[in-house]
JSON list of C-alpha atoms in Angstrom, two decimals:
[
{"chain": "A", "resi": 1, "resn": "UNK", "atom": "CA", "xyz": [-11.24, 7.77, -45.96]},
{"chain": "A", "resi": 2, "resn": "UNK", "atom": "CA", "xyz": [-13.12, 9.08, -42.86]},
{"chain": "A", "resi": 3, "resn": "UNK", "atom": "CA", "xyz": [-14.03, 5.57, -41.82]},
{"chain": "A", "resi": 4, "resn": "UNK", "atom": "CA", "xyz": [-10.16, 4.60, -42.14]},
{"chain": "A", "resi": 5, "resn": "UNK", "atom": "CA", "xyz": [-9.30, 7.40, -39.93]},
{"chain": "A", "resi": 6, "resn": "UNK", "atom": "CA", "xyz": [-12.03, 6.77, -37.34]},
{"chain": "A", "resi": 7, "resn": "UNK", "atom": "CA", "xyz": [-10.99, 3.07, -37.10]},
{"chain": "A", "resi": 8, "resn": "UNK", "atom": "CA", "xyz": [-7.24, 4.04, -36.90]},
{"chain": "A", "resi": 9, "resn": "UNK", "atom": "CA", "xyz": [-8.22, 6.33, -33.92]},
{"chain": "A", "resi": 10, "resn": "UNK", "atom": "CA", "xyz": [-10.19, 3.65, -32.19]},
{"chain": "A", "resi": 11, "resn": "UNK", "atom": "CA", "xyz": [-7.39, 1.17, -32.53]},
{"chain": "A", "resi": 12, "resn": "UNK", "atom": "CA", "xyz": [-4.80, 3.68, -31.30]},
{"chain": "A", "resi": 13, "resn": "UNK", "atom": "CA", "xyz": [-6.88, 4.72, -28.30]},
{"chain": "A", "resi": 14, "resn": "UNK", "atom": "CA", "xyz": [-7.44, 0.97, -27.44]},
{"chain": "A", "resi": 15, "resn": "UNK", "atom": "CA", "xyz": [-3.82, 0.40, -27.32]},
{"chain": "A", "resi": 16, "resn": "UNK", "atom": "CA", "xyz": [-3.19, 3.53, -25.17]},
{"chain": "A", "resi": 17, "resn": "UNK", "atom": "CA", "xyz": [-5.92, 2.40, -22.77]},
{"chain": "A", "resi": 18, "resn": "UNK", "atom": "CA", "xyz": [-4.51, -1.25, -22.59]},
{"chain": "A", "resi": 19, "resn": "UNK", "atom": "CA", "xyz": [-1.06, 0.26, -21.79]},
{"chain": "A", "resi": 20, "resn": "UNK", "atom": "CA", "xyz": [-2.78, 2.30, -18.93]},
{"chain": "A", "resi": 21, "resn": "UNK", "atom": "CA", "xyz": [-4.32, -1.08, -17.72]},
{"chain": "A", "resi": 22, "resn": "UNK", "atom": "CA", "xyz": [-0.94, -2.48, -17.59]},
{"chain": "A", "resi": 23, "resn": "UNK", "atom": "CA", "xyz": [0.49, 0.24, -15.72]},
{"chain": "A", "resi": 24, "resn": "UNK", "atom": "CA", "xyz": [-2.39, -0.05, -13.14]},
{"chain": "A", "resi": 25, "resn": "UNK", "atom": "CA", "xyz": [-1.70, -3.75, -13.02]},
{"chain": "A", "resi": 26, "resn": "UNK", "atom": "CA", "xyz": [1.99, -3.14, -12.25]},
{"chain": "A", "resi": 27, "resn": "UNK", "atom": "CA", "xyz": [1.08, -0.64, -9.66]},
{"chain": "A", "resi": 28, "resn": "UNK", "atom": "CA", "xyz": [-1.05, -3.05, -7.81]},
{"chain": "A", "resi": 29, "resn": "UNK", "atom": "CA", "xyz": [1.45, -5.97, -8.11]},
{"chain": "A", "resi": 30, "resn": "UNK", "atom": "CA", "xyz": [-1.11, -8.13, -9.90]},
{"chain": "A", "resi": 31, "resn": "UNK", "atom": "CA", "xyz": [0.69, -11.00, -11.91]},
{"chain": "A", "resi": 32, "resn": "UNK", "atom": "CA", "xyz": [-0.38, -12.02, -15.49]},
{"chain": "A", "resi": 33, "resn": "UNK", "atom": "CA", "xyz": [-1.14, -10.23, -18.74]},
{"chain": "A", "resi": 34, "resn": "UNK", "atom": "CA", "xyz": [-4.33, -8.39, -18.12]},
{"chain": "A", "resi": 35, "resn": "UNK", "atom": "CA", "xyz": [-3.54, -5.70, -20.56]},
{"chain": "A", "resi": 36, "resn": "UNK", "atom": "CA", "xyz": [-3.53, -8.14, -23.44]},
{"chain": "A", "resi": 37, "resn": "UNK", "atom": "CA", "xyz": [-7.20, -7.70, -24.57]},
{"chain": "A", "resi": 38, "resn": "UNK", "atom": "CA", "xyz": [-10.13, -5.54, -23.71]},
{"chain": "A", "resi": 39, "resn": "UNK", "atom": "CA", "xyz": [-11.78, -8.70, -22.25]},
{"chain": "A", "resi": 40, "resn": "UNK", "atom": "CA", "xyz": [-8.84, -9.43, -19.93]},
{"chain": "A", "resi": 41, "resn": "UNK", "atom": "CA", "xyz": [-8.75, -5.89, -19.02]},
{"chain": "A", "resi": 42, "resn": "UNK", "atom": "CA", "xyz": [-12.53, -6.05, -18.26]},
{"chain": "A", "resi": 43, "resn": "UNK", "atom": "CA", "xyz": [-12.00, -9.09, -15.80]},
{"chain": "A", "resi": 44, "resn": "UNK", "atom": "CA", "xyz": [-9.09, -7.16, -14.27]},
{"chain": "A", "resi": 45, "resn": "UNK", "atom": "CA", "xyz": [-11.25, -4.24, -13.51]},
{"chain": "A", "resi": 46, "resn": "UNK", "atom": "CA", "xyz": [-13.97, -6.37, -12.14]},
{"chain": "A", "resi": 47, "resn": "UNK", "atom": "CA", "xyz": [-11.87, -8.57, -9.89]},
{"chain": "A", "resi": 48, "resn": "UNK", "atom": "CA", "xyz": [-8.89, -6.52, -8.95]},
{"chain": "A", "resi": 49, "resn": "UNK", "atom": "CA", "xyz": [-9.77, -2.75, -9.19]},
{"chain": "A", "resi": 50, "resn": "UNK", "atom": "CA", "xyz": [-13.53, -3.00, -8.11]},
{"chain": "A", "resi": 51, "resn": "UNK", "atom": "CA", "xyz": [-12.78, -5.21, -5.13]},
{"chain": "A", "resi": 52, "resn": "UNK", "atom": "CA", "xyz": [-10.03, -2.75, -3.96]},
{"chain": "A", "resi": 53, "resn": "UNK", "atom": "CA", "xyz": [-12.32, 0.19, -4.53]},
{"chain": "A", "resi": 54, "resn": "UNK", "atom": "CA", "xyz": [-15.32, -1.23, -2.70]},
{"chain": "A", "resi": 55, "resn": "UNK", "atom": "CA", "xyz": [-13.08, -2.07, 0.23]},
{"chain": "A", "resi": 56, "resn": "UNK", "atom": "CA", "xyz": [-11.75, 1.47, 0.31]},
{"chain": "A", "resi": 57, "resn": "UNK", "atom": "CA", "xyz": [-15.22, 2.91, 0.18]},
{"chain": "A", "resi": 58, "resn": "UNK", "atom": "CA", "xyz": [-16.40, 0.78, 2.93]},
{"chain": "A", "resi": 59, "resn": "UNK", "atom": "CA", "xyz": [-13.42, 1.95, 5.13]},
{"chain": "A", "resi": 60, "resn": "UNK", "atom": "CA", "xyz": [-13.87, 5.77, 4.49]},
{"chain": "A", "resi": 61, "resn": "UNK", "atom": "CA", "xyz": [-17.82, 6.00, 4.11]},
{"chain": "A", "resi": 62, "resn": "UNK", "atom": "CA", "xyz": [-19.94, 8.04, 6.53]},
{"chain": "A", "resi": 63, "resn": "UNK", "atom": "CA", "xyz": [-20.81, 6.00, 9.43]},
{"chain": "A", "resi": 64, "resn": "UNK", "atom": "CA", "xyz": [-24.23, 7.31, 10.91]},
{"chain": "A", "resi": 65, "resn": "UNK", "atom": "CA", "xyz": [-23.76, 11.19, 11.19]},
{"chain": "A", "resi": 66, "resn": "UNK", "atom": "CA", "xyz": [-20.08, 10.96, 11.55]},
{"chain": "A", "resi": 67, "resn": "UNK", "atom": "CA", "xyz": [-17.66, 10.98, 8.44]},
{"chain": "A", "resi": 68, "resn": "UNK", "atom": "CA", "xyz": [-14.55, 9.07, 8.42]},
{"chain": "A", "resi": 69, "resn": "UNK", "atom": "CA", "xyz": [-11.25, 10.60, 9.60]},
{"chain": "A", "resi": 70, "resn": "UNK", "atom": "CA", "xyz": [-9.96, 12.89, 6.74]},
{"chain": "A", "resi": 71, "resn": "UNK", "atom": "CA", "xyz": [-6.53, 11.19, 7.11]},
{"chain": "A", "resi": 72, "resn": "UNK", "atom": "CA", "xyz": [-8.13, 7.89, 6.38]},
{"chain": "A", "resi": 73, "resn": "UNK", "atom": "CA", "xyz": [-9.14, 9.02, 2.86]},
{"chain": "A", "resi": 74, "resn": "UNK", "atom": "CA", "xyz": [-5.55, 9.20, 1.97]},
{"chain": "A", "resi": 75, "resn": "UNK", "atom": "CA", "xyz": [-4.29, 6.43, 4.13]},
{"chain": "A", "resi": 76, "resn": "UNK", "atom": "CA", "xyz": [-6.61, 3.78, 2.81]},
{"chain": "A", "resi": 77, "resn": "UNK", "atom": "CA", "xyz": [-6.51, 4.87, -0.75]},
{"chain": "A", "resi": 78, "resn": "UNK", "atom": "CA", "xyz": [-5.17, 1.72, -2.73]},
{"chain": "A", "resi": 79, "resn": "UNK", "atom": "CA", "xyz": [-4.00, 3.33, -5.91]},
{"chain": "A", "resi": 80, "resn": "UNK", "atom": "CA", "xyz": [-1.34, 5.87, -4.68]},
{"chain": "A", "resi": 81, "resn": "UNK", "atom": "CA", "xyz": [1.27, 4.24, -6.89]},
{"chain": "A", "resi": 82, "resn": "UNK", "atom": "CA", "xyz": [-0.73, 4.37, -10.04]},
{"chain": "A", "resi": 83, "resn": "UNK", "atom": "CA", "xyz": [-1.39, 8.13, -9.49]},
{"chain": "A", "resi": 84, "resn": "UNK", "atom": "CA", "xyz": [2.23, 9.23, -8.91]},
{"chain": "A", "resi": 85, "resn": "UNK", "atom": "CA", "xyz": [2.01, 10.86, -12.26]},
{"chain": "A", "resi": 86, "resn": "UNK", "atom": "CA", "xyz": [-0.99, 12.91, -11.28]},
{"chain": "A", "resi": 87, "resn": "UNK", "atom": "CA", "xyz": [-0.89, 16.57, -9.78]},
{"chain": "A", "resi": 88, "resn": "UNK", "atom": "CA", "xyz": [-0.23, 16.22, -6.13]},
{"chain": "A", "resi": 89, "resn": "UNK", "atom": "CA", "xyz": [-1.47, 16.07, -3.56]},
{"chain": "A", "resi": 90, "resn": "UNK", "atom": "CA", "xyz": [-4.31, 13.98, -4.68]},
{"chain": "A", "resi": 91, "resn": "UNK", "atom": "CA", "xyz": [-5.89, 14.57, -1.20]},
{"chain": "A", "resi": 92, "resn": "UNK", "atom": "CA", "xyz": [-5.68, 17.94, 0.42]},
{"chain": "A", "resi": 93, "resn": "UNK", "atom": "CA", "xyz": [-6.55, 16.66, 3.83]},
{"chain": "A", "resi": 94, "resn": "UNK", "atom": "CA", "xyz": [-8.60, 19.58, 4.83]},
{"chain": "A", "resi": 95, "resn": "UNK", "atom": "CA", "xyz": [-12.19, 18.11, 4.74]},
{"chain": "A", "resi": 96, "resn": "UNK", "atom": "CA", "xyz": [-13.95, 14.83, 4.15]},
{"chain": "A", "resi": 97, "resn": "UNK", "atom": "CA", "xyz": [-16.20, 16.48, 1.59]},
{"chain": "A", "resi": 98, "resn": "UNK", "atom": "CA", "xyz": [-13.29, 18.09, -0.42]},
{"chain": "A", "resi": 99, "resn": "UNK", "atom": "CA", "xyz": [-11.27, 14.83, -0.59]},
{"chain": "A", "resi": 100, "resn": "UNK", "atom": "CA", "xyz": [-14.09, 12.61, -1.51]}
]
């Protein structure tokens, strides 16, 4: 019975996470059905999410001894629409260290 419960939980969690992938896809305006399987979700993460994250990090990283402008941390963030259901504000705008 315990194995059945564990399997049921894993399958339920998988569907929940794939729904979140679909929500992220929609918020980024990416066409297609990337939330159909875990494999397609993995490709979506690699080619859509990571590329946006790496571009964001390159824009806000510390250059030399001078950190990026605090406002840039929020302005360049590519996932605002996805995080509309998160506690707000995501970025406080007080310091680079706090927001990063």
